[in-house]
Coordinates of C-alpha atoms and ligand atoms in Angstrom, one line a residue:
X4 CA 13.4 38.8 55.7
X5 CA 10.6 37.6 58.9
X6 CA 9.6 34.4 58.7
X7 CA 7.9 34.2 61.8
X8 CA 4.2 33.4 61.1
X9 CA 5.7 30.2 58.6
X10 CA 7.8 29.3 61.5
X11 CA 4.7 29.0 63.8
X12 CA 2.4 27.3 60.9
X13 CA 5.2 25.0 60.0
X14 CA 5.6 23.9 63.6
X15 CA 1.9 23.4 64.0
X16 CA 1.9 21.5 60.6
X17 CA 4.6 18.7 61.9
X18 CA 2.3 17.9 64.2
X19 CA -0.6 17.5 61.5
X20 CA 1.0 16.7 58.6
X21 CA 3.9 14.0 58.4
X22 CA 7.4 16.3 57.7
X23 CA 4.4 19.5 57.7
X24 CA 4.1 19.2 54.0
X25 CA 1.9 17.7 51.4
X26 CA 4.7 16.9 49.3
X27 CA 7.7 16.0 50.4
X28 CA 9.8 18.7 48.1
X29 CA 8.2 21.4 49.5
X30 CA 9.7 21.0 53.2
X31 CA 13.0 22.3 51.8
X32 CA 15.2 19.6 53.3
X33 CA 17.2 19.2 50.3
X34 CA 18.5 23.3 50.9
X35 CA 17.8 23.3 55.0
X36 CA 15.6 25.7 56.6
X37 CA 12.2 25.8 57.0
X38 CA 9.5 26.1 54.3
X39 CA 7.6 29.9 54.0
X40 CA 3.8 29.2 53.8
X41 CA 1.9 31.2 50.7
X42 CA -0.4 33.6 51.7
X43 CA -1.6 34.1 48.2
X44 CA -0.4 34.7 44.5
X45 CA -0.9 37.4 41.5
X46 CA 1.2 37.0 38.4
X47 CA 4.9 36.5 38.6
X48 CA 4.3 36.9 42.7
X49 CA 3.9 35.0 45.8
X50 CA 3.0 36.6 49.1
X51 CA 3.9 34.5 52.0
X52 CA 1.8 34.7 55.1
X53 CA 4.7 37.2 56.7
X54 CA 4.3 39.6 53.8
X55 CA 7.4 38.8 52.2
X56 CA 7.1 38.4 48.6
X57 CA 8.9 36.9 45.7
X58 CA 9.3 36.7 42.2
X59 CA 8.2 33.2 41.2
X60 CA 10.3 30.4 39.3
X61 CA 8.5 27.1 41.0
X62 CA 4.6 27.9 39.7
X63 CA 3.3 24.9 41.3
X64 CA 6.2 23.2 39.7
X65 CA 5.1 24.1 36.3
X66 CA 1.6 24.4 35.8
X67 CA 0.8 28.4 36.7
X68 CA 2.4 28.9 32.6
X69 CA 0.2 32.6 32.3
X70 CA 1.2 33.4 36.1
X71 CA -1.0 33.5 39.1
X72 CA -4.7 34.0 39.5
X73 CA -4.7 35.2 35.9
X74 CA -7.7 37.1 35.1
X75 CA -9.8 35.1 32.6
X76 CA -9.1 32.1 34.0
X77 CA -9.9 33.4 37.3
X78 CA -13.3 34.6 35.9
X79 CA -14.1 31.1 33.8
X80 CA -13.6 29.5 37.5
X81 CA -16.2 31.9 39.0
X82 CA -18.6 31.5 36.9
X83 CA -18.0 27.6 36.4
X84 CA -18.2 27.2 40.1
X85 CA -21.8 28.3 40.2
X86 CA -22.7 25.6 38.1
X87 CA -21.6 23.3 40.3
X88 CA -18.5 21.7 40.9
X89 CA -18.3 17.3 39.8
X90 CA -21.4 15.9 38.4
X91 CA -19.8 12.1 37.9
X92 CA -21.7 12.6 34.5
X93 CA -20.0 13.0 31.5
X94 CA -19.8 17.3 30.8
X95 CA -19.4 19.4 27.6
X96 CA -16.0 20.6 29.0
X97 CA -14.1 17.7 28.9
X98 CA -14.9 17.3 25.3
X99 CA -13.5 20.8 24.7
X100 CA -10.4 19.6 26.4
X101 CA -9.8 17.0 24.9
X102 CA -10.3 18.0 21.4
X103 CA -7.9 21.2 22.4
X104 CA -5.4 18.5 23.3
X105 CA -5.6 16.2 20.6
X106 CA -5.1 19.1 17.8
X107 CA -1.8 20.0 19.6
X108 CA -0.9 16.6 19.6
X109 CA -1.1 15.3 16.6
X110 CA 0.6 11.8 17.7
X111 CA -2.5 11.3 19.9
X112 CA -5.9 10.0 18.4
X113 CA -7.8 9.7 22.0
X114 CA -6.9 11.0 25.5
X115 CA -7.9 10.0 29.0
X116 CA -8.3 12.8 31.6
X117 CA -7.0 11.9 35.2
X118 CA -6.1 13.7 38.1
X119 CA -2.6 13.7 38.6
X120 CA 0.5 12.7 37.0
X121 CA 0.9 10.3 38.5
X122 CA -2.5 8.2 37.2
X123 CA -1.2 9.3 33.5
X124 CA 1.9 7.2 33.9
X125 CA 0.8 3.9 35.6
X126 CA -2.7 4.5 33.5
X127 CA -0.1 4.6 30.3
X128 CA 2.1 2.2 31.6
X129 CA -1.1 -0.4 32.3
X130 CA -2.8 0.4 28.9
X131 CA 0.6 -0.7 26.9
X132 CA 0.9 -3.8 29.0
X133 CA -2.7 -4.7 28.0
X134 CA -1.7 -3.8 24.7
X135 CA 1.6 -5.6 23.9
X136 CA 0.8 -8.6 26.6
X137 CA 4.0 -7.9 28.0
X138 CA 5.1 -7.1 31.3
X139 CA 8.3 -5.2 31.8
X140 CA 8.9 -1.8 31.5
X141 CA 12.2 0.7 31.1
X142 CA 12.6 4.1 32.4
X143 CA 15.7 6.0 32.8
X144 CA 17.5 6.7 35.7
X145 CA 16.6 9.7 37.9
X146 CA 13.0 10.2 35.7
X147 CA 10.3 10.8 38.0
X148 CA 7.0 9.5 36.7
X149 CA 5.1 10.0 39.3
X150 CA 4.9 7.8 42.8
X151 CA 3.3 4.6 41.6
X152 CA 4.7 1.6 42.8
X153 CA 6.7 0.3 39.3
X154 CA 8.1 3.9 38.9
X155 CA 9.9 4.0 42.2
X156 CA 12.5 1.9 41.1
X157 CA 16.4 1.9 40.8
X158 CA 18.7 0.2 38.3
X159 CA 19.7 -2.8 40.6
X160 CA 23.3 -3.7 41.1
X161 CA 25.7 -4.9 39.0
X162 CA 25.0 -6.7 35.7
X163 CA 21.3 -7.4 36.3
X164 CA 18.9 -5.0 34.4
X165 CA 16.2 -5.9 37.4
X166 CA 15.4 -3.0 39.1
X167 CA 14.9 -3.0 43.0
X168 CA 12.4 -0.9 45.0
X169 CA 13.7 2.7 45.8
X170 CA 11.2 3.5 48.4
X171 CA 10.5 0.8 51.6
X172 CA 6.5 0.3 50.6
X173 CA 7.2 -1.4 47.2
X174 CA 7.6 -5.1 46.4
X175 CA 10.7 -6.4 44.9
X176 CA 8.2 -8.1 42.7
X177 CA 7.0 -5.3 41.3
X178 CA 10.3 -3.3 41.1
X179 CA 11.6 -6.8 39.0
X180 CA 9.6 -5.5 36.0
X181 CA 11.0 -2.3 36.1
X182 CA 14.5 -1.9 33.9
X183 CA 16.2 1.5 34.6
X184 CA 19.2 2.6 32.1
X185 CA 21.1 5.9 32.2
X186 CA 19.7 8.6 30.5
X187 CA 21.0 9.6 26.7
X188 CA 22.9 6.0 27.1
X189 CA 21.5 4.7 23.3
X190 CA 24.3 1.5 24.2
X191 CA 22.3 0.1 27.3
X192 CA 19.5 1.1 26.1
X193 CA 19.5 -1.0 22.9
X194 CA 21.7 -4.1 25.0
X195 CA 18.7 -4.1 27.1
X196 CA 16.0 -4.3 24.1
X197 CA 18.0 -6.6 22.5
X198 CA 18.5 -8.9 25.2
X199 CA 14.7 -8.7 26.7
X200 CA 12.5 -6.8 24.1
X201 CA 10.1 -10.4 24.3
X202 CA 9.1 -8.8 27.6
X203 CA 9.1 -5.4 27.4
X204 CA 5.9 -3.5 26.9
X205 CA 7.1 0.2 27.1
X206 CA 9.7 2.5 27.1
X207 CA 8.8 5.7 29.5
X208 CA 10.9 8.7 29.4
X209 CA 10.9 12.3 30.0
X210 CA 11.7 13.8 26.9
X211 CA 13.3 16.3 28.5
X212 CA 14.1 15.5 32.0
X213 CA 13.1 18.3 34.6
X214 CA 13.6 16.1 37.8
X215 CA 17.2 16.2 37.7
X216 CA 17.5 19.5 37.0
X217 CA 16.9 20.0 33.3
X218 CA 18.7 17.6 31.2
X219 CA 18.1 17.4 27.8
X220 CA 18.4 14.6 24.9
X221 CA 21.6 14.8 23.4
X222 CA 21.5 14.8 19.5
X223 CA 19.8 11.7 17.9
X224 CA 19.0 9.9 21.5
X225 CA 15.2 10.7 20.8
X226 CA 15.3 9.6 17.0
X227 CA 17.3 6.1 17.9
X228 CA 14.7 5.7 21.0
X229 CA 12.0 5.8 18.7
X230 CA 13.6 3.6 16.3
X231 CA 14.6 1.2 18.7
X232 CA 11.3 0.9 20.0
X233 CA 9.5 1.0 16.7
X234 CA 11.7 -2.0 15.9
X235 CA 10.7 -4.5 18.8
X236 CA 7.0 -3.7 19.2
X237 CA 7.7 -1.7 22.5
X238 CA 5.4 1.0 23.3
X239 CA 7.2 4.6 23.9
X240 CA 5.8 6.4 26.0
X241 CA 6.7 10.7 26.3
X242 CA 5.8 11.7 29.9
X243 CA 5.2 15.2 28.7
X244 CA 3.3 15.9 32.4
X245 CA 6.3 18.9 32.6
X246 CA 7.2 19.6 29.1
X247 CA 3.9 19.6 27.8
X248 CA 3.0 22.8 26.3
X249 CA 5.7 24.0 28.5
X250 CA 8.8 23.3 25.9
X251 CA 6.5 24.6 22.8
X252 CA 2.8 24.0 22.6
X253 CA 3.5 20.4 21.6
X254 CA 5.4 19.8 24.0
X255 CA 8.8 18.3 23.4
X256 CA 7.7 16.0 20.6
X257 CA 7.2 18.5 18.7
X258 CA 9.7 20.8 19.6
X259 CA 12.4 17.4 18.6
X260 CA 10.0 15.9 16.0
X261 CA 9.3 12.7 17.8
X262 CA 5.8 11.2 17.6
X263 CA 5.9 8.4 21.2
X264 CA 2.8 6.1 20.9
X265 CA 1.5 7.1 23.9
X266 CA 1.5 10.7 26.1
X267 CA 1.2 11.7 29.2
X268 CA 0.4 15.3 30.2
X269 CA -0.6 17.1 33.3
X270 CA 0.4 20.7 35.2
X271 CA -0.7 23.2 32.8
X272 CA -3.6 21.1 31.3
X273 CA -5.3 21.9 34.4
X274 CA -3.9 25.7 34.9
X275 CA -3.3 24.9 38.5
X276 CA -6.4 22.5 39.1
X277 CA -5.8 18.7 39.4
X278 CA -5.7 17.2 36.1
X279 CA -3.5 14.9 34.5
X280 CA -3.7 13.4 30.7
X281 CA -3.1 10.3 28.7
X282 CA -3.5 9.4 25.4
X283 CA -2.2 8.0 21.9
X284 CA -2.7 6.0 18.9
X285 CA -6.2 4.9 18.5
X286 CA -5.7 1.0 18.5
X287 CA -3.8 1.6 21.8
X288 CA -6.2 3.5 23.5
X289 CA -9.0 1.5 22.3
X290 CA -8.2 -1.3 25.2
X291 CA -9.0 1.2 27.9
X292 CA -12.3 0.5 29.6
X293 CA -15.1 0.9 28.8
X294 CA -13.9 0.8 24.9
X295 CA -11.9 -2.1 25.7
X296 CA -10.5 -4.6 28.7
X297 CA -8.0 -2.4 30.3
X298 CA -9.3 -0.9 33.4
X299 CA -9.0 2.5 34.9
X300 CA -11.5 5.2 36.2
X301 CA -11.6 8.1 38.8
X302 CA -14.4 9.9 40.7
X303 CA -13.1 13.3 39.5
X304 CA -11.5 12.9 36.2
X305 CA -12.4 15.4 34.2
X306 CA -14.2 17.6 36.7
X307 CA -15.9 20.8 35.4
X308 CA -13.4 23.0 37.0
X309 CA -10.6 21.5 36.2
X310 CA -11.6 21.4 32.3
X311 CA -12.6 25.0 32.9
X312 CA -8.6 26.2 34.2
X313 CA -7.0 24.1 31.6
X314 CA -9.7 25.1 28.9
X315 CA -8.8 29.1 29.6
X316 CA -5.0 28.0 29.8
X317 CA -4.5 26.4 26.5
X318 CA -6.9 29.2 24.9
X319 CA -4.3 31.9 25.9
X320 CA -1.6 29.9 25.2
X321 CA -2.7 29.3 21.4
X322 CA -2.9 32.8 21.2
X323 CA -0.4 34.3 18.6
X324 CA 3.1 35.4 19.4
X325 CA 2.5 34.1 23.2
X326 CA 5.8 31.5 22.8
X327 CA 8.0 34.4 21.6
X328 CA 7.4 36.4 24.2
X329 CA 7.9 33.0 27.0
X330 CA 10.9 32.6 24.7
X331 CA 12.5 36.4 24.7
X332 CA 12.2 36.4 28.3
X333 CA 13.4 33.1 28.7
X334 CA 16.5 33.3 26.7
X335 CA 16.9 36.6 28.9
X336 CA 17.1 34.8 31.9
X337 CA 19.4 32.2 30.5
X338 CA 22.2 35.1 29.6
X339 CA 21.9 37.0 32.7
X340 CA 22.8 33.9 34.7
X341 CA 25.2 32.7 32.7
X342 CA 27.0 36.1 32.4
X343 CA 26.4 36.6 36.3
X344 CA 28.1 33.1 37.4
X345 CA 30.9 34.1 35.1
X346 CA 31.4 37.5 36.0
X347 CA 31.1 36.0 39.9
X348 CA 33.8 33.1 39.0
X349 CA 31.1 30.6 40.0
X350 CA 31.5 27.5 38.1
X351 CA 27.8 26.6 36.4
X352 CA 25.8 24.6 33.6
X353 CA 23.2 26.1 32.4
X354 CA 20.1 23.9 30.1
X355 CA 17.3 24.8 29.0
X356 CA 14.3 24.0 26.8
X357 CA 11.6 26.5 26.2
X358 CA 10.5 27.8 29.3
X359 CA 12.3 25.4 31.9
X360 CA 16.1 25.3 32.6
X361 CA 18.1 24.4 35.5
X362 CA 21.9 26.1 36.6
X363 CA 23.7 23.6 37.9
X364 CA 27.0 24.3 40.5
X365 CA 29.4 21.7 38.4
X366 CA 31.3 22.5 35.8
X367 CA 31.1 19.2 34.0
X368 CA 28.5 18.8 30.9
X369 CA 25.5 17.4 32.7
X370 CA 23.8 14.7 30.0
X371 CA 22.5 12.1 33.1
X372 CA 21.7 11.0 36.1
X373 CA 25.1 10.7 37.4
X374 CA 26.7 13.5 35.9
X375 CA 23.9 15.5 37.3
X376 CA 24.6 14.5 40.6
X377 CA 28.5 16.5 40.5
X378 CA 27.0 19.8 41.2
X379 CA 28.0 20.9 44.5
X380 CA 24.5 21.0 46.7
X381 CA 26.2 22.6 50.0
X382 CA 26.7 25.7 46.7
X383 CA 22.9 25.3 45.0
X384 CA 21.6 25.5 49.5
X385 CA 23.7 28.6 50.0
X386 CA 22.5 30.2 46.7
X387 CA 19.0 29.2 47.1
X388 CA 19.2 30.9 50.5
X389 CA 20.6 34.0 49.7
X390 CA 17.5 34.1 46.5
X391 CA 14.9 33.4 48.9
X392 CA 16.4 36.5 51.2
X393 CA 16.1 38.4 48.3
X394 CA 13.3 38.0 47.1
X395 CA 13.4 35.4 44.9
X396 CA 11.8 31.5 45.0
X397 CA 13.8 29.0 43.1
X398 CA 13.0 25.4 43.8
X399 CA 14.2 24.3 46.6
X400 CA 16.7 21.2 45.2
X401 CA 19.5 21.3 42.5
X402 CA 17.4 18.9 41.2
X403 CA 14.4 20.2 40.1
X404 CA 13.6 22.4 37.1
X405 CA 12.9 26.1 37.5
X406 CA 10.2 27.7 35.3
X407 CA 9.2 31.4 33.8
X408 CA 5.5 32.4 32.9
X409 CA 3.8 34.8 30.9
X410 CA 3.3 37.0 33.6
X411 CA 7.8 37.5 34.2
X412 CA 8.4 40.9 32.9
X413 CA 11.6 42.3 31.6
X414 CA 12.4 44.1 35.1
X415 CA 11.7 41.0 37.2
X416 CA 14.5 38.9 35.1
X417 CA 16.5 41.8 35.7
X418 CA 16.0 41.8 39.3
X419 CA 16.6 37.9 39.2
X420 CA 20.2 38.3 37.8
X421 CA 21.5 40.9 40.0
X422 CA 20.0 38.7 43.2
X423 CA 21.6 36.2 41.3
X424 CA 24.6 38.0 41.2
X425 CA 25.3 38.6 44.6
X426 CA 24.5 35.1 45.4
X427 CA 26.6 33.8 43.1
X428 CA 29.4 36.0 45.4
X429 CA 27.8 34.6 48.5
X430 CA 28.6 31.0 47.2
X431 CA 32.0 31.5 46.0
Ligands
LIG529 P1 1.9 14.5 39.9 O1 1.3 13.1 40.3 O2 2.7 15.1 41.0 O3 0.8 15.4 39.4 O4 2.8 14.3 38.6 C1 3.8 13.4 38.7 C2 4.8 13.7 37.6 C3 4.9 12.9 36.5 N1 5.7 13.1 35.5 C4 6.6 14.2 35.5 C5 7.5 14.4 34.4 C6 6.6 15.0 36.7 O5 7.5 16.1 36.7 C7 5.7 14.8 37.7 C8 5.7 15.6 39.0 N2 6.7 16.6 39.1 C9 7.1 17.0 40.4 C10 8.2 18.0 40.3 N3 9.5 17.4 40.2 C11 5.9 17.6 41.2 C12 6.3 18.3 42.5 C13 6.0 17.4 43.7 O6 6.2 16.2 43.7 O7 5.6 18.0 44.7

């Protein structure tokens, strides 16, 4: 493949923009190379600006769920645009939302629209520190929650269960209230509650993580979480801004069971438009202002056109039979890799839940952070090359979660596993 014209825009952009990107994952340092720059996008396609295209497994990270540009929600946007696009007034729409949300999540009684996941979590995190009048908070190792301050935190060394700032930028004060523990470790995790619960307002977690990869909770982690929790007062909160409607309509609570106190959504509630979510039990969300003392706002939460994408998203996705067929071509996907590593003698994991999964190069049983981080990336750069050269965009890091939509047909997943296939060779 050309990748000329990216070359040129990417050069022009490092001059603009700091590393040419608007997020840093997108500049494809974790797999070398230079980014390609999206010309436009149409189902399971992208169409870079040098005419290349590819079958797509990033949608914007998770949110395009239906595909690209998909027809009715493409239409709902025209028409909504005409109308005008942010009133700072208070709009039928996000009332429509937000009743759609709350009858798929049952464990919610109000919800908060935002603009990013990243205002869900520290909006959550603030709202059950108002709520329990305590300060700390514990997240799990390698759990991205978005790039507030508190969440960019790393376990701290040794015994202490302090964390310390994992990005210059953030005070050790702050990073002090933030306790990280492995992953699936129930045996820190309750040493820690048992030892500071006094102080701990919340538990956030990704149910199922997709920023390692895709790791998932192993049996009865979720169940003894909740418990644990329940137990000491401490607020769990699901960052569902991936998973939601993404593992099952429910999200992963309900695909496990689990009802958290508080949720976090994002990505598909918007159907590509900023939006994030969060919400929960009513005399928790009843401190945020102006109901109660907790304060939190935001010129464009819950914008007309961003109501208007997610609105058209979750109305497709509630149609009938629409999960089967994410999950038939899903758990297509899953056996074509699998059988293609194997067939290639290319040692992988593969996870998966619903409609996001990760292969890792490591032939060890990935359950954390640190067991995550044994797959061979020099392997997961040469493979992700040798995709992109054929046509197919994978995220570019070992560590991030790949996704399918509604638009992946039956012959794209077959031409997936035999690039797949070859590049597993290519690797070896
Ligand atoms: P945003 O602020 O990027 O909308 O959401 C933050 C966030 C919160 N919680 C979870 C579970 C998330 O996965 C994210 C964002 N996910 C990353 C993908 N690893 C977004 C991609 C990026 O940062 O460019």
């Amino acid at each position: 493949m050309e990748w000329k014209k990216s070359h040129k825009l990417f050069k022009k952009a490092l001059g603009l923009i700091p590393g040419g990107v608007n997020s840093p994952v997108r500049a494809f340092r974790a797999v070398g190379g230079n980014p390609v720059f999206i010309e436009r996008a149409k189902g399971s396609r992208l169409y870079d600006v040098d005419g290349n295209v590819y079958i797509d497994y990033v949608l914007s990270w998770g949110p395009l769920i239906l595909g690209h540009a998909h027809p009715e929600v493409v239409n709902a946007l025209k028409k909504a645009v005409e109308k005008g696009t942010s009133y700072g007034a208070p709009t039928p729409l996000e009332v429509e939302l937000a009743d759609l949300v709350l009858k798929a999540y049952p464990s919610m009684d109000k919800v908060r629209m935002v603009n990013s996941g990243t205002e869900a979590a520290m909006s959550a995190i603030r709202v059950a520190r108002g709520f329990t009048g305590r300060d700390k908070i514990i997240k799990f190792e390698g759990c991205y929650h978005g790039h507030a301050d508190g969440l960019l935190v790393k376990a701290g060394s040794g015994a202490t269960t302090f964390g310390v700032p994992d990005s210059p930028g953030v005070p050790k004060s702050y990073a002090r209230n933030t306790i990280t523990v492995p992953f699936n470790d129930i045996r820190a995790l309750r040493t820690v509650i048992e030892q500071e619960w006094k102080s701990i307002a919340c538990v956030i977690t990704e149910p199922v993580v997709g920023n390692i990869g895709c790791v998932l909770p192993q049996p009865g982690f979720l169940e003894k979480l909740r418990k644990l929790t329940k137990d000491h007062g401490i607020v769990l909160i699901f960052d569902e801004v991936m998973t939601g409607f993404r593992v099952s309509y429910g999200g992963a609570q309900e695909y496990y069971g689990i009802k958290p106190d508080m949720t976090c959504l994002g990505k598909v509630i918007g159907g590509g438009l900023p939006v994030g979510a969060y919400g929960g039990k009513k005399e928790i969300m009843s401190m945020v202002s102006p109901e109660g003392p907790v304060y939190q706002a935001g010129t464009l939460s819950g914008n007309p056109l961003a109501m208007t994408a997610g609105i058209e998203t979750l109305r497709i996705l509630s149609k009938k039979g629409v999960y089967d067929k994410l999950e038939k071509h899903a758990a297509m996907l899953e056996k074509g890799l699998i059988d293609a590593a194997k067939t290639a003698g290319v040692k992988t994991r593969f996870y998966r839940a619903g409609t996001m999964f990760c292969s890792y190069f490591t032939g060890t049983h990935v359950v954390d952070y640190t067991t995550a981080k044994t797959a061979d990336t020099s392997k997961f750069s040469k493979f992700f090359s040798s995709m992109l050269d054929r046509g197919v965009y994978i995220a570019p890091s070992q560590f991030e979660a790949g996704f399918i939509s509604l638009a992946h047909t039956a012959k794209d997943i077959e031409k997936t596993v035999r690039a797949a296939y070859e590049s597993f060779l290519k690797v070896k």
